[in-house]
Amino acid sequence: FGDTMSGGAGRDAYIAYIVPGILLMTIGSTTTGTAVSVSMDMSEGITARFRTMAIHRGSVLIGRVVGSVLQSIASVVLVGAVGVAIGFRSADATALEWLAAFGLLTLFALALTWIAVGMGMVSPNPEAASNNALPLIFLPLISSTFVPLDSMPGWFQPIAEYQPFTPAIETLRGLLLGTEIGNNGWIALAWCVGLTALGYRWSKAVYNRDAK
């Protein structure tokens, strides 16, 4: 959006500001496809066939999650390359900070993927799965992706702040751009661990329940 949304800060500064948020939005959008794919497998009987095979029960879910996380990371790399092409730079980030940023993106992808798998398993059809996964696309739009929290209306700031995307975005900005991270790193990590545990238990419970 360049100078239109940069508020006078300049195109380069705004590109640097929004790219971390766009990377996390990419993960949310990619995992929506995971929910649809899982629902298709459930409705078409592929999952039921896997249950009859002599394989570890958890491998069906874990295999799906691993493949989807790799797909999310590939999407992030592609979008990141576009960001670099239009001017994003992170010259001050150290190798350790880049590694931490990659780790955060991977953990976030893992967390949202497990949630998406659960959404797909409880959806009666792929269309319902797509609708159920809409929060994974909608939440980044009401986070700090495009504008800082303190520039939002006071009543809206808690909505944007107390959700998983905003602390992850602010942590990623801090790692890549050298901005203040504060408690956002620990909060983002807590969201990742909590959502991963919730999604895993949810998906496993539905998988085992439907097998009976």
XYZ file of N, CA and C in Angstrom:
636
model
N 0.814 -1.215 0.000
C 0.000 0.000 0.000
C 0.846 1.262 0.000
N 2.140 1.100 0.192
C 3.067 2.227 0.055
C 2.696 3.432 0.875
N 2.795 4.629 0.248
C 2.567 5.882 0.959
C 1.118 6.062 1.383
N 0.196 5.318 0.764
C -1.222 5.479 1.091
C -1.499 5.157 2.550
N -0.877 4.096 3.083
C -1.156 3.675 4.450
C 0.025 3.871 5.390
N 1.109 4.441 4.898
C 2.284 4.568 5.751
C 2.210 5.752 6.699
N 1.207 6.601 6.522
C 1.056 7.731 7.421
C 2.226 8.692 7.369
N 2.849 8.801 6.219
C 3.970 9.717 6.076
C 5.302 9.122 6.453
N 5.329 7.878 6.930
C 6.588 7.255 7.355
C 7.447 6.849 6.168
N 6.836 6.729 5.006
C 7.586 6.326 3.827
C 7.299 4.898 3.418
N 7.451 4.633 2.139
C 7.128 3.325 1.587
C 7.982 2.223 2.197
N 9.298 2.425 2.269
C 10.198 1.388 2.780
C 9.889 1.034 4.230
N 9.594 2.063 5.024
C 9.279 1.819 6.438
C 7.994 1.030 6.591
N 7.016 1.324 5.739
C 5.747 0.611 5.855
C 5.867 -0.823 5.361
N 6.658 -1.036 4.307
C 6.901 -2.407 3.848
C 7.542 -3.224 4.964
N 8.530 -2.645 5.636
C 9.180 -3.334 6.748
C 8.182 -3.633 7.855
N 7.216 -2.730 8.054
C 6.245 -2.909 9.130
C 5.278 -4.046 8.830
N 4.766 -4.123 7.591
C 3.679 -5.064 7.327
C 4.153 -6.465 6.944
N 5.375 -6.620 6.455
C 5.800 -7.943 5.991
C 5.719 -9.013 7.083
N 6.174 -8.763 8.324
C 6.021 -9.806 9.355
C 4.575 -10.248 9.545
N 3.655 -9.303 9.528
C 2.243 -9.661 9.657
C 1.733 -10.437 8.468
N 2.179 -10.065 7.271
C 1.754 -10.769 6.071
C 2.255 -12.218 6.094
N 3.451 -12.438 6.617
C 3.982 -13.809 6.709
C 3.089 -14.682 7.596
N 2.624 -14.115 8.707
C 1.754 -14.883 9.594
C 0.354 -15.034 9.002
N -0.103 -14.023 8.263
C -1.367 -14.158 7.544
C -1.290 -15.301 6.529
N -0.128 -15.463 5.921
C 0.070 -16.533 4.949
C -0.141 -17.893 5.593
N 0.360 -18.050 6.811
C 0.169 -19.319 7.524
C -1.309 -19.565 7.783
N -2.022 -18.536 8.236
C -3.455 -18.684 8.491
C -4.217 -19.076 7.241
N -3.885 -18.460 6.114
C -4.570 -18.774 4.862
C -4.253 -20.192 4.395
N -3.009 -20.612 4.544
C -2.608 -21.949 4.095
C -3.278 -23.039 4.919
N -3.379 -22.825 6.219
C -3.982 -23.855 7.067
C -5.482 -23.974 6.844
N -6.106 -22.957 6.272
C -7.513 -23.079 5.909
C -7.696 -24.198 4.888
N -6.769 -24.294 3.955
C -6.805 -25.388 2.988
C -6.648 -26.745 3.649
N -5.907 -26.779 4.748
C -5.749 -28.035 5.492
C -7.087 -28.515 6.037
N -7.860 -27.600 6.596
C -9.177 -27.963 7.134
C -10.062 -28.535 6.038
N -10.029 -27.923 4.873
C -10.844 -28.410 3.749
C -10.370 -29.792 3.305
N -9.056 -29.989 3.209
C -8.516 -31.284 2.776
C -8.863 -32.396 3.753
N -8.761 -32.107 5.046
C -9.099 -33.111 6.060
C -10.575 -33.482 5.968
N -11.428 -32.472 5.787
C -12.858 -32.740 5.661
C -13.149 -33.589 4.431
N -12.446 -33.323 3.338
C -12.625 -34.139 2.128
C -12.218 -35.590 2.384
N -11.105 -35.791 3.083
C -10.665 -37.148 3.405
C -11.691 -37.870 4.271
N -12.290 -37.139 5.208
C -13.284 -37.747 6.087
C -14.545 -38.111 5.314
N -15.035 -37.206 4.473
C -16.297 -37.424 3.771
C -16.167 -38.436 2.639
N -14.972 -38.562 2.054
C -14.777 -39.489 0.944
C -14.344 -40.879 1.390
N -14.121 -41.053 2.687
C -13.824 -42.376 3.219
C -12.361 -42.750 3.253
N -11.474 -41.829 2.869
C -10.051 -42.154 2.882
C -9.561 -42.402 4.308
N -10.009 -41.555 5.224
C -9.602 -41.709 6.621
C -10.114 -43.030 7.191
N -11.352 -43.385 6.849
C -11.905 -44.652 7.329
C -11.092 -45.837 6.807
N -10.616 -45.746 5.580
C -9.802 -46.827 5.028
C -8.471 -46.935 5.758
N -7.881 -45.770 6.104
C -6.630 -45.792 6.858
C -6.809 -46.509 8.190
N -7.985 -46.364 8.794
C -8.227 -46.986 10.099
C -8.199 -48.497 10.013
N -8.493 -49.051 8.856
C -8.520 -50.508 8.707
C -7.144 -51.085 8.403
N -6.166 -50.225 8.157
C -4.836 -50.690 7.792
C -3.976 -50.892 9.035
N -2.966 -51.731 8.910
C -2.078 -52.045 10.038
C -1.001 -50.976 10.183
N -1.438 -49.761 10.527
C -0.525 -48.654 10.762
C -0.867 -48.009 12.096
N 0.090 -47.309 12.653
C -0.148 -46.613 13.917
C -1.244 -45.575 13.727
N -2.209 -45.577 14.629
C -3.375 -44.717 14.471
C -2.984 -43.242 14.399
N -2.020 -42.860 15.235
C -1.643 -41.448 15.255
C -0.902 -40.989 14.014
N -0.364 -41.947 13.239
C 0.423 -41.565 12.073
C -0.413 -40.887 11.006
N -1.707 -41.180 10.959
C -2.581 -40.549 9.972
C -2.657 -39.045 10.226
N -2.898 -38.684 11.472
C -2.990 -37.267 11.815
C -1.631 -36.585 11.750
N -0.618 -37.245 12.294
C 0.714 -36.638 12.323
C 1.244 -36.427 10.910
N 1.020 -37.405 10.030
C 1.455 -37.257 8.649
C 0.791 -36.074 7.970
N -0.501 -35.907 8.211
C -1.219 -34.758 7.651
C -0.657 -33.451 8.174
N -0.383 -33.407 9.469
C 0.117 -32.170 10.075
C 1.509 -31.832 9.543
N 2.390 -32.816 9.475
C 3.747 -32.562 8.980
C 3.711 -32.028 7.548
N 2.912 -32.656 6.706
C 2.806 -32.197 5.332
C 2.255 -30.782 5.236
N 1.270 -30.469 6.058
C 0.660 -29.138 6.023
C 1.608 -28.071 6.563
N 2.380 -28.415 7.599
C 3.360 -27.454 8.129
C 4.419 -27.151 7.074
N 4.888 -28.177 6.382
C 5.864 -27.956 5.311
C 5.285 -27.084 4.208
N 4.016 -27.290 3.902
C 3.355 -26.468 2.891
C 3.271 -25.015 3.360
N 2.966 -24.816 4.638
C 2.890 -23.451 5.185
C 4.248 -22.763 5.123
N 5.312 -23.481 5.482
C 6.644 -22.890 5.446
C 7.041 -22.547 4.012
N 6.697 -23.433 3.060
C 6.983 -23.138 1.655
C 6.248 -21.883 1.203
N 5.004 -21.717 1.654
C 4.240 -20.522 1.306
C 4.864 -19.278 1.916
N 5.342 -19.398 3.153
C 5.996 -18.270 3.814
C 7.261 -17.862 3.065
N 8.036 -18.850 2.634
C 9.261 -18.559 1.880
C 8.922 -17.824 0.587
N 7.882 -18.264 -0.100
C 7.478 -17.624 -1.350
C 7.030 -16.179 -1.106
N 6.177 -15.984 -0.100
C 5.702 -14.633 0.199
C 6.853 -13.762 0.692
N 7.759 -14.348 1.486
C 8.930 -13.592 1.936
C 9.786 -13.139 0.774
N 9.918 -13.988 -0.243
C 10.691 -13.615 -1.426
C 10.040 -12.436 -2.146
N 8.718 -12.432 -2.204
C 8.013 -11.297 -2.798
C 8.260 -10.036 -1.973
N 8.242 -10.186 -0.633
C 8.525 -9.050 0.232
C 9.900 -8.464 -0.021
N 10.887 -9.329 -0.177
C 12.244 -8.861 -0.483
C 12.273 -8.165 -1.843
N 11.527 -8.707 -2.805
C 11.511 -8.135 -4.148
C 10.926 -6.723 -4.166
N 9.975 -6.451 -3.261
C 9.369 -5.112 -3.259
C 10.040 -4.174 -2.266
N 11.101 -4.656 -1.578
C 11.883 -3.733 -0.770
C 12.089 -4.072 0.683
N 11.586 -5.217 1.163
C 11.781 -5.558 2.575
C 13.238 -5.915 2.837
N 13.796 -5.337 3.900
C 15.167 -5.619 4.290
C 15.240 -5.786 5.808
N 16.126 -6.694 6.241
C 16.341 -6.931 7.665
C 17.835 -7.035 7.921
N 18.532 -5.952 7.655
C 19.995 -5.974 7.700
C 20.543 -6.115 9.114
N 19.787 -5.673 10.116
C 20.299 -5.659 11.488
C 20.064 -6.969 12.234
N 19.278 -7.876 11.676
C 18.987 -9.132 12.364
C 20.199 -10.065 12.312
N 20.528 -10.651 13.453
C 21.635 -11.599 13.515
C 21.167 -12.979 13.058
N 22.128 -13.888 12.871
C 21.793 -15.257 12.472
C 20.905 -15.922 13.516
N 21.172 -15.640 14.799
C 20.366 -16.219 15.866
C 18.935 -15.686 15.814
N 18.784 -14.398 15.518
C 17.444 -13.819 15.427
C 16.685 -14.373 14.225
N 17.377 -14.588 13.111
C 16.737 -15.213 11.961
C 16.290 -16.632 12.291
N 17.129 -17.361 13.019
C 16.780 -18.718 13.420
C 15.570 -18.711 14.350
N 15.541 -17.759 15.284
C 14.400 -17.646 16.193
C 13.135 -17.281 15.431
N 13.254 -16.409 14.434
C 12.103 -16.028 13.616
C 11.556 -17.239 12.861
N 12.459 -18.029 12.292
C 12.036 -19.233 11.583
C 11.370 -20.218 12.542
N 11.925 -20.346 13.744
C 11.325 -21.224 14.736
C 9.934 -20.779 15.130
N 9.749 -19.459 15.292
C 8.431 -18.934 15.636
C 7.427 -19.220 14.525
N 7.821 -18.987 13.283
C 6.925 -19.256 12.159
C 6.545 -20.738 12.096
N 7.505 -21.612 12.362
C 7.232 -23.046 12.331
C 6.291 -23.458 13.461
N 6.536 -22.931 14.656
C 5.653 -23.238 15.788
C 4.245 -22.719 15.553
N 4.151 -21.525 14.983
C 2.838 -20.945 14.708
C 2.108 -21.772 13.654
N 2.844 -22.215 12.637
C 2.235 -23.071 11.617
C 1.765 -24.390 12.218
N 2.559 -24.961 13.118
C 2.183 -26.211 13.774
C 0.906 -26.034 14.588
N 0.831 -24.930 15.345
C -0.335 -24.676 16.185
C -1.601 -24.522 15.350
N -1.543 -23.674 14.312
C -2.733 -23.446 13.502
C -3.109 -24.684 12.689
N -2.115 -25.474 12.310
C -2.415 -26.684 11.545
C -3.201 -27.682 12.374
N -2.805 -27.875 13.645
C -3.558 -28.792 14.491
C -4.989 -28.303 14.703
N -5.162 -26.990 14.866
C -6.515 -26.438 14.995
C -7.299 -26.675 13.712
N -6.648 -26.467 12.558
C -7.324 -26.668 11.280
C -7.713 -28.129 11.079
N -6.861 -29.055 11.514
C -7.189 -30.477 11.415
C -8.439 -30.792 12.230
N -8.508 -30.249 13.443
C -9.702 -30.451 14.254
C -10.940 -29.881 13.601
N -10.817 -28.696 13.022
C -11.950 -28.080 12.325
C -12.407 -28.940 11.159
N -11.445 -29.469 10.420
C -11.800 -30.300 9.279
C -12.480 -31.591 9.688
N -12.062 -32.171 10.798
C -12.613 -33.453 11.234
C -14.035 -33.332 11.747
N -14.386 -32.176 12.327
C -15.742 -32.020 12.852
C -16.698 -31.430 11.832
N -16.200 -31.048 10.662
C -17.048 -30.430 9.643
C -17.728 -31.511 8.809
N -19.010 -31.358 8.522
C -19.723 -32.395 7.756
C -19.340 -32.441 6.280
N -18.786 -31.354 5.754
C -18.402 -31.306 4.345
C -17.327 -30.243 4.160
N -16.636 -30.237 3.018
C -15.569 -29.258 2.801
C -16.036 -27.797 2.866
N -17.256 -27.531 2.414
C -17.756 -26.158 2.476
C -17.870 -25.685 3.918
N -18.367 -26.550 4.788
C -18.466 -26.197 6.208
C -17.090 -26.024 6.818
N -16.134 -26.862 6.400
C -14.767 -26.734 6.914
C -14.169 -25.393 6.527
N -14.426 -24.957 5.301
C -13.924 -23.657 4.860
C -14.513 -22.536 5.695
N -15.805 -22.638 6.014
C -16.446 -21.613 6.840
C -15.938 -21.657 8.278
N -15.746 -22.853 8.806
C -15.270 -22.982 10.182
C -13.865 -22.422 10.352
N -13.062 -22.477 9.271
C -11.685 -22.009 9.342
C -11.530 -20.524 9.055
N -12.628 -19.826 8.835
C -12.554 -18.392 8.532
C -11.831 -17.570 9.600
N -11.954 -17.909 10.906
C -11.197 -17.128 11.905
C -9.696 -17.104 11.654
N -9.144 -18.137 11.034
C -7.716 -18.168 10.753
C -7.330 -17.119 9.714
N -8.295 -16.693 8.913
C -8.065 -15.626 7.941
C -8.488 -14.283 8.510
N -9.564 -14.275 9.299
C -10.135 -13.025 9.788
C -9.324 -12.399 10.915
N -8.804 -13.227 11.841
C -8.092 -12.688 12.988
C -6.890 -11.812 12.617
N -6.080 -12.178 11.607
C -4.959 -11.284 11.252
C -5.408 -9.908 10.787
N -6.619 -9.831 10.231
C -7.113 -8.543 9.735
C -7.456 -7.588 10.873
N -7.709 -8.138 12.061
C -8.021 -7.276 13.209
C -6.897 -7.339 14.240
N -5.683 -7.595 13.756
C -4.496 -7.597 14.612
C -3.659 -6.372 14.284
N -2.391 -6.414 14.662
C -1.498 -5.283 14.380
C -0.761 -5.467 13.058
N -1.333 -6.235 12.147
C -0.682 -6.478 10.861
C -0.466 -5.191 10.081
N -1.488 -4.367 9.979
C -1.438 -3.205 9.093
C -1.203 -1.883 9.815
N -1.676 -1.786 11.057
C -1.492 -0.539 11.815
C -1.146 -0.881 13.256
N -0.412 -0.004 13.971
C -0.089 -0.252 15.385
C -1.338 -0.255 16.253
N -1.245 -0.963 17.371
C -2.382 -1.047 18.282
C -2.795 0.322 18.805
N -1.802 1.180 19.124
C -2.144 2.462 19.730
C -2.795 3.429 18.754
N -2.854 3.083 17.467
C -3.533 3.937 16.498
C -4.991 3.534 16.313
N -5.404 2.414 16.941
C -6.772 1.932 16.824
C -7.662 2.617 17.850
N -8.975 2.623 17.630
C -9.900 3.133 18.646
C -9.739 2.381 19.958
N -9.901 3.089 21.059
C -9.682 2.483 22.371
C -10.498 1.239 22.620
N -11.750 1.232 22.179
C -12.606 0.069 22.421
C -12.179 -1.141 21.610
N -11.449 -0.894 20.525
C -11.058 -1.974 19.624
C -9.713 -2.582 19.989
N -8.886 -1.845 20.712
C -7.537 -2.302 21.019
C -7.498 -3.645 21.750
N -8.354 -3.898 22.764
C -8.308 -5.218 23.419
C -8.633 -6.362 22.462
N -9.519 -6.123 21.491
C -9.864 -7.160 20.519
C -8.647 -7.527 19.687
N -7.890 -6.509 19.291
C -6.707 -6.746 18.469
C -5.536 -7.301 19.281
N -5.489 -6.948 20.559
C -4.342 -7.338 21.385
C -4.440 -8.751 21.920
N -5.621 -9.126 22.409
C -5.743 -10.413 23.103
C -6.198 -11.507 22.135
N -5.301 -11.849 21.236
C -5.512 -12.903 20.265
C -4.132 -13.421 19.853
N -4.043 -14.584 19.215
C -2.710 -15.168 18.965
C -1.859 -14.437 17.941
N -2.464 -13.757 16.974
C -1.667 -13.182 15.892
C -0.855 -11.971 16.333
N -1.425 -11.080 17.119
C -0.722 -9.840 17.462
C 0.587 -10.074 18.213
N 0.633 -10.868 19.290
C 1.935 -11.080 19.948
C 2.948 -11.780 19.046
N 2.477 -12.681 18.182
C 3.395 -13.346 17.259
C 3.956 -12.349 16.247
N 3.103 -11.459 15.747
C 3.550 -10.442 14.793
C 4.558 -9.510 15.430
N 4.265 -9.044 16.645
C 5.174 -8.116 17.319
C 6.511 -8.787 17.648
N 6.464 -10.073 17.977
C 7.711 -10.806 18.236
C 8.529 -10.939 16.957
N 7.866 -11.264 15.862
C 8.560 -11.399 14.581
C 9.151 -10.056 14.148
N 8.422 -8.980 14.361
C 8.967 -7.646 14.059
C 10.202 -7.357 14.899
N 10.138 -7.696 16.164
C 11.278 -7.452 17.030
C 12.511 -8.214 16.592
N 12.312 -9.467 16.164
C 13.444 -10.285 15.744
C 14.045 -9.798 14.424
N 13.206 -9.395 13.493
C 13.686 -9.029 12.165
C 14.039 -7.550 12.024
N 13.379 -6.699 12.817
C 13.551 -5.256 12.647
C 14.181 -4.573 13.852
N 14.359 -5.313 14.936
C 14.986 -4.732 16.115
C 14.067 -3.882 16.958
N 12.736 -4.022 16.788
C 11.800 -3.269 17.609
C 11.623 -3.952 18.961
N 10.946 -3.270 19.865
C 10.746 -3.777 21.218
C 9.825 -4.996 21.193
N 10.251 -6.064 21.852
C 9.433 -7.278 21.927
C 8.642 -7.324 23.226
N 9.268 -6.922 24.331
C 8.590 -6.955 25.617
C 8.167 -8.365 26.003
N 6.918 -8.497 26.457
C 6.396 -9.806 26.857
C 5.793 -10.576 25.687
N 5.797 -9.971 24.508
C 5.130 -10.610 23.376
C 5.744 -11.962 23.025
N 7.055 -12.118 23.208
C 7.687 -13.389 22.888
C 7.129 -14.534 23.712
N 7.028 -14.319 25.028
C 6.496 -15.364 25.893
C 5.025 -15.598 25.628
N 4.276 -14.521 25.351
C 2.845 -14.662 25.072
C 2.640 -15.442 23.777
N 3.437 -15.116 22.754
C 3.326 -15.836 21.480
C 3.654 -17.310 21.663
N 4.686 -17.603 22.433
C 5.062 -18.989 22.698
C 3.948 -19.722 23.434
N 3.328 -19.036 24.401
C 2.230 -19.651 25.146
C 1.045 -19.956 24.234
N 0.732 -19.021 23.332
C -0.337 -19.275 22.363
C -0.010 -20.482 21.501
N 1.220 -20.563 21.023
C 1.621 -21.678 20.154
C 1.483 -23.015 20.876
N 1.998 -23.086 22.102
C 1.937 -24.329 22.866
C 0.491 -24.682 23.202
N -0.278 -23.676 23.636
C -1.667 -23.919 24.009
C -2.517 -24.378 22.834
N -2.387 -23.705 21.690
C -3.179 -24.083 20.521
C -2.756 -25.445 19.978
N -1.452 -25.742 20.038
C -0.986 -27.054 19.590
C -1.576 -28.161 20.451
N -1.524 -27.981 21.772
C -2.075 -28.989 22.681
C -3.578 -29.137 22.491
N -4.275 -28.005 22.359
C -5.726 -28.050 22.163
C -6.073 -28.739 20.858
N -5.397 -28.356 19.773
C -5.690 -28.948 18.474
C -5.377 -30.427 18.433
N -4.273 -30.825 19.061
C -3.896 -32.239 19.080
C -4.928 -33.079 19.830
N -5.294 -32.637 21.026
C -6.242 -33.395 21.833
C -7.610 -33.435 21.159
N -8.009 -32.319 20.568
C -9.289 -32.240 19.872
C -9.309 -33.200 18.679
N -8.291 -33.125 17.846
C -8.228 -33.967 16.657
C -8.168 -35.446 17.028
N -7.359 -35.776 18.023
C -7.220 -37.174 18.452
C -8.535 -37.704 19.009
N -9.227 -36.859 19.792
C -10.495 -37.295 20.377
C -11.532 -37.565 19.296
N -11.621 -36.705 18.299
C -12.582 -36.900 17.215
C -12.211 -38.137 16.393
N -10.931 -38.302 16.114
C -10.464 -39.458 15.325
C -10.802 -40.764 16.040
N -10.514 -40.836 17.344
C -10.795 -42.053 18.100
C -12.290 -42.277 18.279
N -13.033 -41.199 18.437
C -14.492 -41.329 18.619
C -15.146 -41.889 17.359
N -14.767 -41.363 16.208
C -15.369 -41.809 14.952
C -14.963 -43.214 14.577
N -13.857 -43.700 15.177
C -13.395 -45.044 14.864
C -14.210 -46.126 15.561
N -14.959 -45.720 16.584
C -15.716 -46.710 17.356
C -16.999 -47.130 16.628
